[in-house]
Amino acid sequence: MVKSTHLNIMRPTQLPQIEARIATRSEVCYNKHSHDEFSFGIIDAGSARYDNRSRHHPIGRGDLVTINPADIHACNPHQGQWSYRMLFVDTLWLGKMQHEVLGRDTLDYYAFVADFERGQRFRTQFEALFDALLNDSSSLSAETLLYELLEQLYGHAQRHTTPRASKTVPHYLLRAREKLFDEIDRSVGLEVLAQEVGVSRYHLIRSFKQWFGLSPHAYLMDERIKRAKQMLKQGTPIVDTSLALGFADQAHFQRSFKSRIALTPKKYQSFFTL
């Protein structure tokens, strides 16, 4: 069977804090990954297994997926093709809107409580927002529709879901993560990392995955890809991006990027260059 997949990324001119993504007839499977932004979108066709924060959900046409910044997730279609539309929204910008919707501002932003929502009203509101963004409607129109969707999402979640309890990450894991960030351009050995924070290699792998959703190596790769996206958007050459982030070679960068973004670095960058 010939795969007929169309994937497009757009940044609405009236609200540059938002990035829109459309996938049509996709068969692409994603490795577990995360985003710096909030992301939410509608499944237009097909069905998939949706993993988020160690929970697994069957989703299909009409479901609205909601993903928080840094949530480790993957969304992979069942046999056959599927189509979806997603919005990626700047975290702090959306956080300011949340403060108004929720009437409190004790945090920079508030996480979605549910992993997805199901119901015609969610689909209708999302489609109105998406159409306004892509049709160059005024920022007033688009922002109004976004406020209305947020009000629906948070109001529904607060009525039907118990909020997640706050958790304090152990200090040694924060130190391990910080070392990975500080040395993102080189390969930090597991033994060195474990010695740095004073635990065994096994304990580090087990506890790191328990708290952050990925092993130290997978977490490092995820962070590299997120930083690569930003560099590519800014016009940094692909070769320079790969070198700056410590990939072994261009092939390694290409494979790692495509397994998480479903696009090659070159194709991804083309959406943000004139």
PDB file of C-alpha atoms in Angstrom:
ATOM      1  CA  MET A   1       0.000   0.000   0.000  1.00  0.00           C
ATOM      2  CA  VAL A   2       1.280   3.434  -0.858  1.00  0.00           C
ATOM      3  CA  LYS A   3       1.245   5.755   2.122  1.00  0.00           C
ATOM      4  CA  SER A   4      -0.526   9.004   1.266  1.00  0.00           C
ATOM      5  CA  THR A   5       0.227  11.313   4.159  1.00  0.00           C
ATOM      6  CA  HIS A   6      -0.089  15.071   4.141  1.00  0.00           C
ATOM      7  CA  LEU A   7       1.362  17.024   7.052  1.00  0.00           C
ATOM      8  CA  ASN A   8       1.357  20.786   7.275  1.00  0.00           C
ATOM      9  CA  ILE A   9       2.423  23.301   9.931  1.00  0.00           C
ATOM     10  CA  MET A  10       1.255  26.916  10.007  1.00  0.00           C
ATOM     11  CA  ARG A  11       1.677  29.885  12.320  1.00  0.00           C
ATOM     12  CA  PRO A  12      -1.411  32.145  12.237  1.00  0.00           C
ATOM     13  CA  THR A  13      -0.407  35.736  11.508  1.00  0.00           C
ATOM     14  CA  GLN A  14      -2.948  37.253  13.904  1.00  0.00           C
ATOM     15  CA  LEU A  15      -1.811  35.124  16.882  1.00  0.00           C
ATOM     16  CA  PRO A  16       1.865  34.124  16.470  1.00  0.00           C
ATOM     17  CA  GLN A  17       1.793  32.494  19.924  1.00  0.00           C
ATOM     18  CA  ILE A  18      -0.061  29.589  18.293  1.00  0.00           C
ATOM     19  CA  GLU A  19       1.198  26.951  15.875  1.00  0.00           C
ATOM     20  CA  ALA A  20      -1.299  24.855  13.902  1.00  0.00           C
ATOM     21  CA  ARG A  21      -0.628  21.356  12.604  1.00  0.00           C
ATOM     22  CA  ILE A  22      -2.780  19.348  10.183  1.00  0.00           C
ATOM     23  CA  ALA A  23      -2.191  15.655   9.453  1.00  0.00           C
ATOM     24  CA  THR A  24      -4.230  13.865   6.797  1.00  0.00           C
ATOM     25  CA  ARG A  25      -4.203  10.099   6.150  1.00  0.00           C
ATOM     26  CA  SER A  26      -1.265   9.599   8.491  1.00  0.00           C
ATOM     27  CA  GLU A  27       0.200   6.222   9.417  1.00  0.00           C
ATOM     28  CA  VAL A  28       3.105   7.679  11.358  1.00  0.00           C
ATOM     29  CA  CYS A  29       3.896   6.293  14.818  1.00  0.00           C
ATOM     30  CA  TYR A  30       5.640   8.497  17.373  1.00  0.00           C
ATOM     31  CA  ASN A  31       8.162   7.712  20.077  1.00  0.00           C
ATOM     32  CA  LYS A  32       7.246   9.013  23.515  1.00  0.00           C
ATOM     33  CA  HIS A  33       8.053  12.714  23.699  1.00  0.00           C
ATOM     34  CA  SER A  34       6.977  16.025  25.206  1.00  0.00           C
ATOM     35  CA  HIS A  35       6.426  19.643  24.174  1.00  0.00           C
ATOM     36  CA  ASP A  36       7.284  22.950  25.801  1.00  0.00           C
ATOM     37  CA  GLU A  37       3.867  24.268  24.790  1.00  0.00           C
ATOM     38  CA  PHE A  38       0.297  23.367  25.609  1.00  0.00           C
ATOM     39  CA  SER A  39      -1.181  21.287  22.799  1.00  0.00           C
ATOM     40  CA  PHE A  40      -4.735  20.211  22.065  1.00  0.00           C
ATOM     41  CA  GLY A  41      -6.557  19.013  19.007  1.00  0.00           C
ATOM     42  CA  ILE A  42      -9.309  17.031  17.352  1.00  0.00           C
ATOM     43  CA  ILE A  43      -9.190  13.563  15.805  1.00  0.00           C
ATOM     44  CA  ASP A  44     -10.876  13.906  12.395  1.00  0.00           C
ATOM     45  CA  ALA A  45     -10.697  10.288  11.206  1.00  0.00           C
ATOM     46  CA  GLY A  46      -9.453   6.902  12.360  1.00  0.00           C
ATOM     47  CA  SER A  47      -8.554   5.698  15.843  1.00  0.00           C
ATOM     48  CA  ALA A  48      -5.432   5.447  17.958  1.00  0.00           C
ATOM     49  CA  ARG A  49      -3.891   4.459  21.248  1.00  0.00           C
ATOM     50  CA  TYR A  50      -3.115   7.581  23.237  1.00  0.00           C
ATOM     51  CA  ASP A  51      -0.544   7.347  26.037  1.00  0.00           C
ATOM     52  CA  ASN A  52      -0.162  10.261  28.426  1.00  0.00           C
ATOM     53  CA  ARG A  53       1.432  10.328  31.876  1.00  0.00           C
ATOM     54  CA  SER A  54       1.492   6.509  32.065  1.00  0.00           C
ATOM     55  CA  ARG A  55      -2.209   6.295  31.237  1.00  0.00           C
ATOM     56  CA  HIS A  56      -3.577   4.637  28.099  1.00  0.00           C
ATOM     57  CA  HIS A  57      -6.710   5.647  26.213  1.00  0.00           C
ATOM     58  CA  PRO A  58      -8.417   4.466  23.022  1.00  0.00           C
ATOM     59  CA  ILE A  59      -9.413   7.584  21.079  1.00  0.00           C
ATOM     60  CA  GLY A  60     -11.186   8.187  17.805  1.00  0.00           C
ATOM     61  CA  ARG A  61     -13.067  10.592  15.595  1.00  0.00           C
ATOM     62  CA  GLY A  62     -14.381  13.639  17.431  1.00  0.00           C
ATOM     63  CA  ASP A  63     -12.244  13.260  20.569  1.00  0.00           C
ATOM     64  CA  LEU A  64     -10.350  16.335  21.764  1.00  0.00           C
ATOM     65  CA  VAL A  65      -6.859  15.480  23.029  1.00  0.00           C
ATOM     66  CA  THR A  66      -5.302  17.784  25.659  1.00  0.00           C
ATOM     67  CA  ILE A  67      -1.579  17.704  26.473  1.00  0.00           C
ATOM     68  CA  ASN A  68       0.259  19.804  29.052  1.00  0.00           C
ATOM     69  CA  PRO A  69       3.786  21.181  28.728  1.00  0.00           C
ATOM     70  CA  ALA A  70       6.355  18.489  29.583  1.00  0.00           C
ATOM     71  CA  ASP A  71       3.770  15.665  29.620  1.00  0.00           C
ATOM     72  CA  ILE A  72       5.393  12.511  28.233  1.00  0.00           C
ATOM     73  CA  HIS A  73       3.008  11.173  25.627  1.00  0.00           C
ATOM     74  CA  ALA A  74       2.580   9.294  22.356  1.00  0.00           C
ATOM     75  CA  CYS A  75      -0.411   9.017  20.061  1.00  0.00           C
ATOM     76  CA  ASN A  76      -0.211   6.207  17.524  1.00  0.00           C
ATOM     77  CA  PRO A  77      -2.877   5.081  15.052  1.00  0.00           C
ATOM     78  CA  HIS A  78      -4.325   1.612  14.995  1.00  0.00           C
ATOM     79  CA  GLN A  79      -3.996  -0.326  11.749  1.00  0.00           C
ATOM     80  CA  GLY A  80      -4.896   2.062   8.961  1.00  0.00           C
ATOM     81  CA  GLN A  81      -4.760   5.807   8.601  1.00  0.00           C
ATOM     82  CA  TRP A  82      -5.936   8.687  10.705  1.00  0.00           C
ATOM     83  CA  SER A  83      -6.271  12.450  10.449  1.00  0.00           C
ATOM     84  CA  TYR A  84      -6.074  15.154  13.098  1.00  0.00           C
ATOM     85  CA  ARG A  85      -5.698  18.891  13.712  1.00  0.00           C
ATOM     86  CA  MET A  86      -3.586  20.205  16.596  1.00  0.00           C
ATOM     87  CA  LEU A  87      -2.788  23.584  18.107  1.00  0.00           C
ATOM     88  CA  PHE A  88       0.436  24.255  20.010  1.00  0.00           C
ATOM     89  CA  VAL A  89       0.106  27.321  22.242  1.00  0.00           C
ATOM     90  CA  ASP A  90       2.839  29.251  24.068  1.00  0.00           C
ATOM     91  CA  THR A  91       2.701  28.209  27.710  1.00  0.00           C
ATOM     92  CA  LEU A  92       3.017  31.537  29.523  1.00  0.00           C
ATOM     93  CA  TRP A  93       0.750  33.335  27.061  1.00  0.00           C
ATOM     94  CA  LEU A  94      -1.964  30.729  27.574  1.00  0.00           C
ATOM     95  CA  GLY A  95      -1.292  30.862  31.305  1.00  0.00           C
ATOM     96  CA  LYS A  96      -2.334  34.521  31.377  1.00  0.00           C
ATOM     97  CA  MET A  97      -5.600  33.594  29.685  1.00  0.00           C
ATOM     98  CA  GLN A  98      -6.110  30.811  32.240  1.00  0.00           C
ATOM     99  CA  HIS A  99      -5.724  33.318  35.089  1.00  0.00           C
ATOM    100  CA  GLU A 100      -8.711  35.229  33.738  1.00  0.00           C
ATOM    101  CA  VAL A 101     -10.816  32.138  33.047  1.00  0.00           C
ATOM    102  CA  LEU A 102     -10.127  30.506  36.421  1.00  0.00           C
ATOM    103  CA  GLY A 103     -10.004  33.693  38.483  1.00  0.00           C
ATOM    104  CA  ARG A 104      -6.676  32.883  40.130  1.00  0.00           C
ATOM    105  CA  ASP A 105      -3.017  33.472  39.327  1.00  0.00           C
ATOM    106  CA  THR A 106      -0.999  31.649  41.974  1.00  0.00           C
ATOM    107  CA  LEU A 107       0.818  29.646  39.274  1.00  0.00           C
ATOM    108  CA  ASP A 108       2.350  30.641  35.941  1.00  0.00           C
ATOM    109  CA  TYR A 109      -0.124  28.280  34.289  1.00  0.00           C
ATOM    110  CA  TYR A 110      -2.580  25.512  35.142  1.00  0.00           C
ATOM    111  CA  ALA A 111      -2.397  22.017  33.706  1.00  0.00           C
ATOM    112  CA  PHE A 112      -5.253  20.333  31.914  1.00  0.00           C
ATOM    113  CA  VAL A 113      -6.680  17.786  34.344  1.00  0.00           C
ATOM    114  CA  ALA A 114      -8.077  15.339  31.794  1.00  0.00           C
ATOM    115  CA  ASP A 115      -6.056  13.733  28.978  1.00  0.00           C
ATOM    116  CA  PHE A 116      -8.919  14.113  26.508  1.00  0.00           C
ATOM    117  CA  GLU A 117     -12.518  15.243  26.243  1.00  0.00           C
ATOM    118  CA  ARG A 118     -15.386  13.650  24.351  1.00  0.00           C
ATOM    119  CA  GLY A 119     -18.489  15.476  23.152  1.00  0.00           C
ATOM    120  CA  GLN A 120     -19.871  17.425  20.211  1.00  0.00           C
ATOM    121  CA  ARG A 121     -19.558  20.797  21.931  1.00  0.00           C
ATOM    122  CA  PHE A 122     -15.792  20.391  22.271  1.00  0.00           C
ATOM    123  CA  ARG A 123     -15.474  19.520  18.590  1.00  0.00           C
ATOM    124  CA  THR A 124     -17.688  22.430  17.551  1.00  0.00           C
ATOM    125  CA  GLN A 125     -15.739  24.950  19.627  1.00  0.00           C
ATOM    126  CA  PHE A 126     -12.361  23.660  18.490  1.00  0.00           C
ATOM    127  CA  GLU A 127     -13.373  23.719  14.825  1.00  0.00           C
ATOM    128  CA  ALA A 128     -14.593  27.309  15.129  1.00  0.00           C
ATOM    129  CA  LEU A 129     -11.270  28.334  16.691  1.00  0.00           C
ATOM    130  CA  PHE A 130      -9.179  26.419  14.160  1.00  0.00           C
ATOM    131  CA  ASP A 131     -11.094  27.874  11.215  1.00  0.00           C
ATOM    132  CA  ALA A 132     -10.729  31.405  12.594  1.00  0.00           C
ATOM    133  CA  LEU A 133      -6.971  30.971  12.932  1.00  0.00           C
ATOM    134  CA  LEU A 134      -6.471  29.547   9.449  1.00  0.00           C
ATOM    135  CA  ASN A 135      -8.798  31.982   7.712  1.00  0.00           C
ATOM    136  CA  ASP A 136      -6.988  35.051   9.053  1.00  0.00           C
ATOM    137  CA  SER A 137      -9.950  36.191  11.107  1.00  0.00           C
ATOM    138  CA  SER A 138      -9.218  39.064  13.464  1.00  0.00           C
ATOM    139  CA  SER A 139      -7.217  38.390  16.619  1.00  0.00           C
ATOM    140  CA  LEU A 140     -10.300  39.541  18.552  1.00  0.00           C
ATOM    141  CA  SER A 141     -12.380  36.763  16.997  1.00  0.00           C
ATOM    142  CA  ALA A 142      -9.725  34.075  17.490  1.00  0.00           C
ATOM    143  CA  GLU A 143      -8.935  35.054  21.087  1.00  0.00           C
ATOM    144  CA  THR A 144     -12.626  35.129  21.960  1.00  0.00           C
ATOM    145  CA  LEU A 145     -13.059  31.594  20.628  1.00  0.00           C
ATOM    146  CA  LEU A 146      -9.972  30.427  22.533  1.00  0.00           C
ATOM    147  CA  TYR A 147     -11.342  31.890  25.780  1.00  0.00           C
ATOM    148  CA  GLU A 148     -14.632  30.085  25.184  1.00  0.00           C
ATOM    149  CA  LEU A 149     -12.874  26.766  24.591  1.00  0.00           C
ATOM    150  CA  LEU A 150     -10.723  27.182  27.721  1.00  0.00           C
ATOM    151  CA  GLU A 151     -13.810  27.983  29.774  1.00  0.00           C
ATOM    152  CA  GLN A 152     -15.450  24.795  28.526  1.00  0.00           C
ATOM    153  CA  LEU A 153     -12.355  22.641  29.099  1.00  0.00           C
ATOM    154  CA  TYR A 154     -11.569  23.828  32.608  1.00  0.00           C
ATOM    155  CA  GLY A 155     -15.184  24.033  33.688  1.00  0.00           C
ATOM    156  CA  HIS A 156     -15.861  20.469  32.529  1.00  0.00           C
ATOM    157  CA  ALA A 157     -12.676  19.114  34.108  1.00  0.00           C
ATOM    158  CA  GLN A 158     -13.345  20.750  37.473  1.00  0.00           C
ATOM    159  CA  ARG A 159     -16.843  19.260  37.581  1.00  0.00           C
ATOM    160  CA  HIS A 160     -15.898  15.733  36.554  1.00  0.00           C
ATOM    161  CA  THR A 161     -12.269  15.107  37.500  1.00  0.00           C
ATOM    162  CA  THR A 162     -10.222  15.126  40.678  1.00  0.00           C
ATOM    163  CA  PRO A 163      -7.220  17.459  40.224  1.00  0.00           C
ATOM    164  CA  ARG A 164      -3.767  15.930  40.257  1.00  0.00           C
ATOM    165  CA  ALA A 165      -1.994  16.199  43.582  1.00  0.00           C
ATOM    166  CA  SER A 166       1.173  18.269  43.560  1.00  0.00           C
ATOM    167  CA  LYS A 167       4.366  16.254  43.863  1.00  0.00           C
ATOM    168  CA  THR A 168       7.837  17.234  44.981  1.00  0.00           C
ATOM    169  CA  VAL A 169      10.562  15.725  42.813  1.00  0.00           C
ATOM    170  CA  PRO A 170      13.491  14.388  44.888  1.00  0.00           C
ATOM    171  CA  HIS A 171      16.440  16.770  44.875  1.00  0.00           C
ATOM    172  CA  TYR A 172      18.893  14.216  43.478  1.00  0.00           C
ATOM    173  CA  LEU A 173      16.688  13.741  40.411  1.00  0.00           C
ATOM    174  CA  LEU A 174      16.537  17.481  39.831  1.00  0.00           C
ATOM    175  CA  ARG A 175      20.346  17.521  40.010  1.00  0.00           C
ATOM    176  CA  ALA A 176      20.566  14.658  37.523  1.00  0.00           C
ATOM    177  CA  ARG A 177      18.222  16.426  35.133  1.00  0.00           C
ATOM    178  CA  GLU A 178      20.143  19.681  35.475  1.00  0.00           C
ATOM    179  CA  LYS A 179      23.384  17.911  34.597  1.00  0.00           C
ATOM    180  CA  LEU A 180      21.774  16.469  31.476  1.00  0.00           C
ATOM    181  CA  PHE A 181      20.671  19.973  30.486  1.00  0.00           C
ATOM    182  CA  ASP A 182      24.074  21.501  31.227  1.00  0.00           C
ATOM    183  CA  GLU A 183      25.872  18.911  29.109  1.00  0.00           C
ATOM    184  CA  ILE A 184      23.297  18.497  26.370  1.00  0.00           C
ATOM    185  CA  ASP A 185      25.978  18.767  23.686  1.00  0.00           C
ATOM    186  CA  ARG A 186      27.836  15.700  24.931  1.00  0.00           C
ATOM    187  CA  SER A 187      27.050  12.178  26.059  1.00  0.00           C
ATOM    188  CA  VAL A 188      26.949  11.866  29.835  1.00  0.00           C
ATOM    189  CA  GLY A 189      27.603   8.291  30.951  1.00  0.00           C
ATOM    190  CA  LEU A 190      25.112   6.638  33.273  1.00  0.00           C
ATOM    191  CA  GLU A 191      27.829   5.810  35.802  1.00  0.00           C
ATOM    192  CA  VAL A 192      29.049   9.411  35.870  1.00  0.00           C
ATOM    193  CA  LEU A 193      25.501  10.681  36.276  1.00  0.00           C
ATOM    194  CA  ALA A 194      24.756   8.231  39.098  1.00  0.00           C
ATOM    195  CA  GLN A 195      27.967   9.125  40.925  1.00  0.00           C
ATOM    196  CA  GLU A 196      27.196  12.808  40.536  1.00  0.00           C
ATOM    197  CA  VAL A 197      23.926  12.441  42.461  1.00  0.00           C
ATOM    198  CA  GLY A 198      25.003   9.659  44.826  1.00  0.00           C
ATOM    199  CA  VAL A 199      22.780   6.731  43.858  1.00  0.00           C
ATOM    200  CA  SER A 200      23.232   3.446  41.993  1.00  0.00           C
ATOM    201  CA  ARG A 201      22.774   3.300  38.234  1.00  0.00           C
ATOM    202  CA  TYR A 202      19.774   1.010  38.592  1.00  0.00           C
ATOM    203  CA  HIS A 203      18.105   3.248  41.159  1.00  0.00           C
ATOM    204  CA  LEU A 204      18.702   6.316  39.008  1.00  0.00           C
ATOM    205  CA  ILE A 205      17.116   4.760  35.921  1.00  0.00           C
ATOM    206  CA  ARG A 206      14.152   3.420  37.865  1.00  0.00           C
ATOM    207  CA  SER A 207      13.402   6.573  39.856  1.00  0.00           C
ATOM    208  CA  PHE A 208      14.100   8.961  36.956  1.00  0.00           C
ATOM    209  CA  LYS A 209      11.583   7.131  34.785  1.00  0.00           C
ATOM    210  CA  GLN A 210       9.072   6.979  37.629  1.00  0.00           C
ATOM    211  CA  TRP A 211       9.152  10.756  38.122  1.00  0.00           C
ATOM    212  CA  PHE A 212       9.807  12.068  34.620  1.00  0.00           C
ATOM    213  CA  GLY A 213       8.233   9.354  32.474  1.00  0.00           C
ATOM    214  CA  LEU A 214      11.402   8.522  30.514  1.00  0.00           C
ATOM    215  CA  SER A 215      14.818   7.043  31.204  1.00  0.00           C
ATOM    216  CA  PRO A 216      17.675   9.583  31.518  1.00  0.00           C
ATOM    217  CA  HIS A 217      18.816   8.837  27.955  1.00  0.00           C
ATOM    218  CA  ALA A 218      15.330   9.113  26.451  1.00  0.00           C
ATOM    219  CA  TYR A 219      14.719  12.306  28.420  1.00  0.00           C
ATOM    220  CA  LEU A 220      17.959  13.791  27.092  1.00  0.00           C
ATOM    221  CA  MET A 221      16.981  12.930  23.524  1.00  0.00           C
ATOM    222  CA  ASP A 222      13.564  14.490  24.030  1.00  0.00           C
ATOM    223  CA  GLU A 223      15.128  17.713  25.317  1.00  0.00           C
ATOM    224  CA  ARG A 224      17.545  17.783  22.383  1.00  0.00           C
ATOM    225  CA  ILE A 225      14.670  17.530  19.919  1.00  0.00           C
ATOM    226  CA  LYS A 226      12.720  20.307  21.640  1.00  0.00           C
ATOM    227  CA  ARG A 227      15.765  22.572  21.474  1.00  0.00           C
ATOM    228  CA  ALA A 228      16.377  21.542  17.874  1.00  0.00           C
ATOM    229  CA  LYS A 229      12.855  22.667  16.961  1.00  0.00           C
ATOM    230  CA  GLN A 230      13.542  26.122  18.365  1.00  0.00           C
ATOM    231  CA  MET A 231      16.886  26.404  16.587  1.00  0.00           C
ATOM    232  CA  LEU A 232      15.409  25.294  13.266  1.00  0.00           C
ATOM    233  CA  LYS A 233      12.566  27.802  13.621  1.00  0.00           C
ATOM    234  CA  GLN A 234      15.162  30.530  14.107  1.00  0.00           C
ATOM    235  CA  GLY A 235      16.924  29.529  10.888  1.00  0.00           C
ATOM    236  CA  THR A 236      19.958  27.757  12.359  1.00  0.00           C
ATOM    237  CA  PRO A 237      21.488  25.461   9.717  1.00  0.00           C
ATOM    238  CA  ILE A 238      20.666  21.800  10.241  1.00  0.00           C
ATOM    239  CA  VAL A 239      24.324  20.790  10.480  1.00  0.00           C
ATOM    240  CA  ASP A 240      25.005  23.421  13.148  1.00  0.00           C
ATOM    241  CA  THR A 241      21.904  22.382  15.075  1.00  0.00           C
ATOM    242  CA  SER A 242      22.983  18.757  15.080  1.00  0.00           C
ATOM    243  CA  LEU A 243      26.495  19.587  16.274  1.00  0.00           C
ATOM    244  CA  ALA A 244      25.347  22.020  18.953  1.00  0.00           C
ATOM    245  CA  LEU A 245      23.067  19.412  20.489  1.00  0.00           C
ATOM    246  CA  GLY A 246      25.533  16.533  20.558  1.00  0.00           C
ATOM    247  CA  PHE A 247      24.113  14.172  17.954  1.00  0.00           C
ATOM    248  CA  ALA A 248      26.585  11.560  16.762  1.00  0.00           C
ATOM    249  CA  ASP A 249      26.036  12.442  13.100  1.00  0.00           C
ATOM    250  CA  GLN A 250      23.448  13.795  10.682  1.00  0.00           C
ATOM    251  CA  ALA A 251      21.781  10.415  10.248  1.00  0.00           C
ATOM    252  CA  HIS A 252      21.328  10.099  14.010  1.00  0.00           C
ATOM    253  CA  PHE A 253      19.770  13.565  14.154  1.00  0.00           C
ATOM    254  CA  GLN A 254      17.442  12.819  11.236  1.00  0.00           C
ATOM    255  CA  ARG A 255      16.203   9.552  12.756  1.00  0.00           C
ATOM    256  CA  SER A 256      15.702  10.996  16.228  1.00  0.00           C
ATOM    257  CA  PHE A 257      13.886  14.078  14.960  1.00  0.00           C
ATOM    258  CA  LYS A 258      11.551  12.242  12.609  1.00  0.00           C
ATOM    259  CA  SER A 259      10.636   9.592  15.194  1.00  0.00           C
ATOM    260  CA  ARG A 260       9.223  12.328  17.451  1.00  0.00           C
ATOM    261  CA  ILE A 261       8.035  15.034  15.044  1.00  0.00           C
ATOM    262  CA  ALA A 262       7.065  12.889  12.006  1.00  0.00           C
ATOM    263  CA  LEU A 263       9.030  15.258   9.762  1.00  0.00           C
ATOM    264  CA  THR A 264      12.665  15.533   8.749  1.00  0.00           C
ATOM    265  CA  PRO A 265      14.541  18.558  10.136  1.00  0.00           C
ATOM    266  CA  LYS A 266      14.676  20.040   6.624  1.00  0.00           C
ATOM    267  CA  LYS A 267      10.934  19.692   6.078  1.00  0.00           C
ATOM    268  CA  TYR A 268      10.151  21.059   9.536  1.00  0.00           C
ATOM    269  CA  GLN A 269      12.375  24.092   9.015  1.00  0.00           C
ATOM    270  CA  SER A 270      10.770  24.804   5.652  1.00  0.00           C
ATOM    271  CA  PHE A 271       7.497  25.703   7.387  1.00  0.00           C
ATOM    272  CA  PHE A 272       9.188  28.611   9.182  1.00  0.00           C
ATOM    273  CA  THR A 273      11.349  30.074   6.424  1.00  0.00           C
ATOM    274  CA  LEU A 274      10.270  32.369   3.619  1.00  0.00           C
TER     275      LEU A 274
END
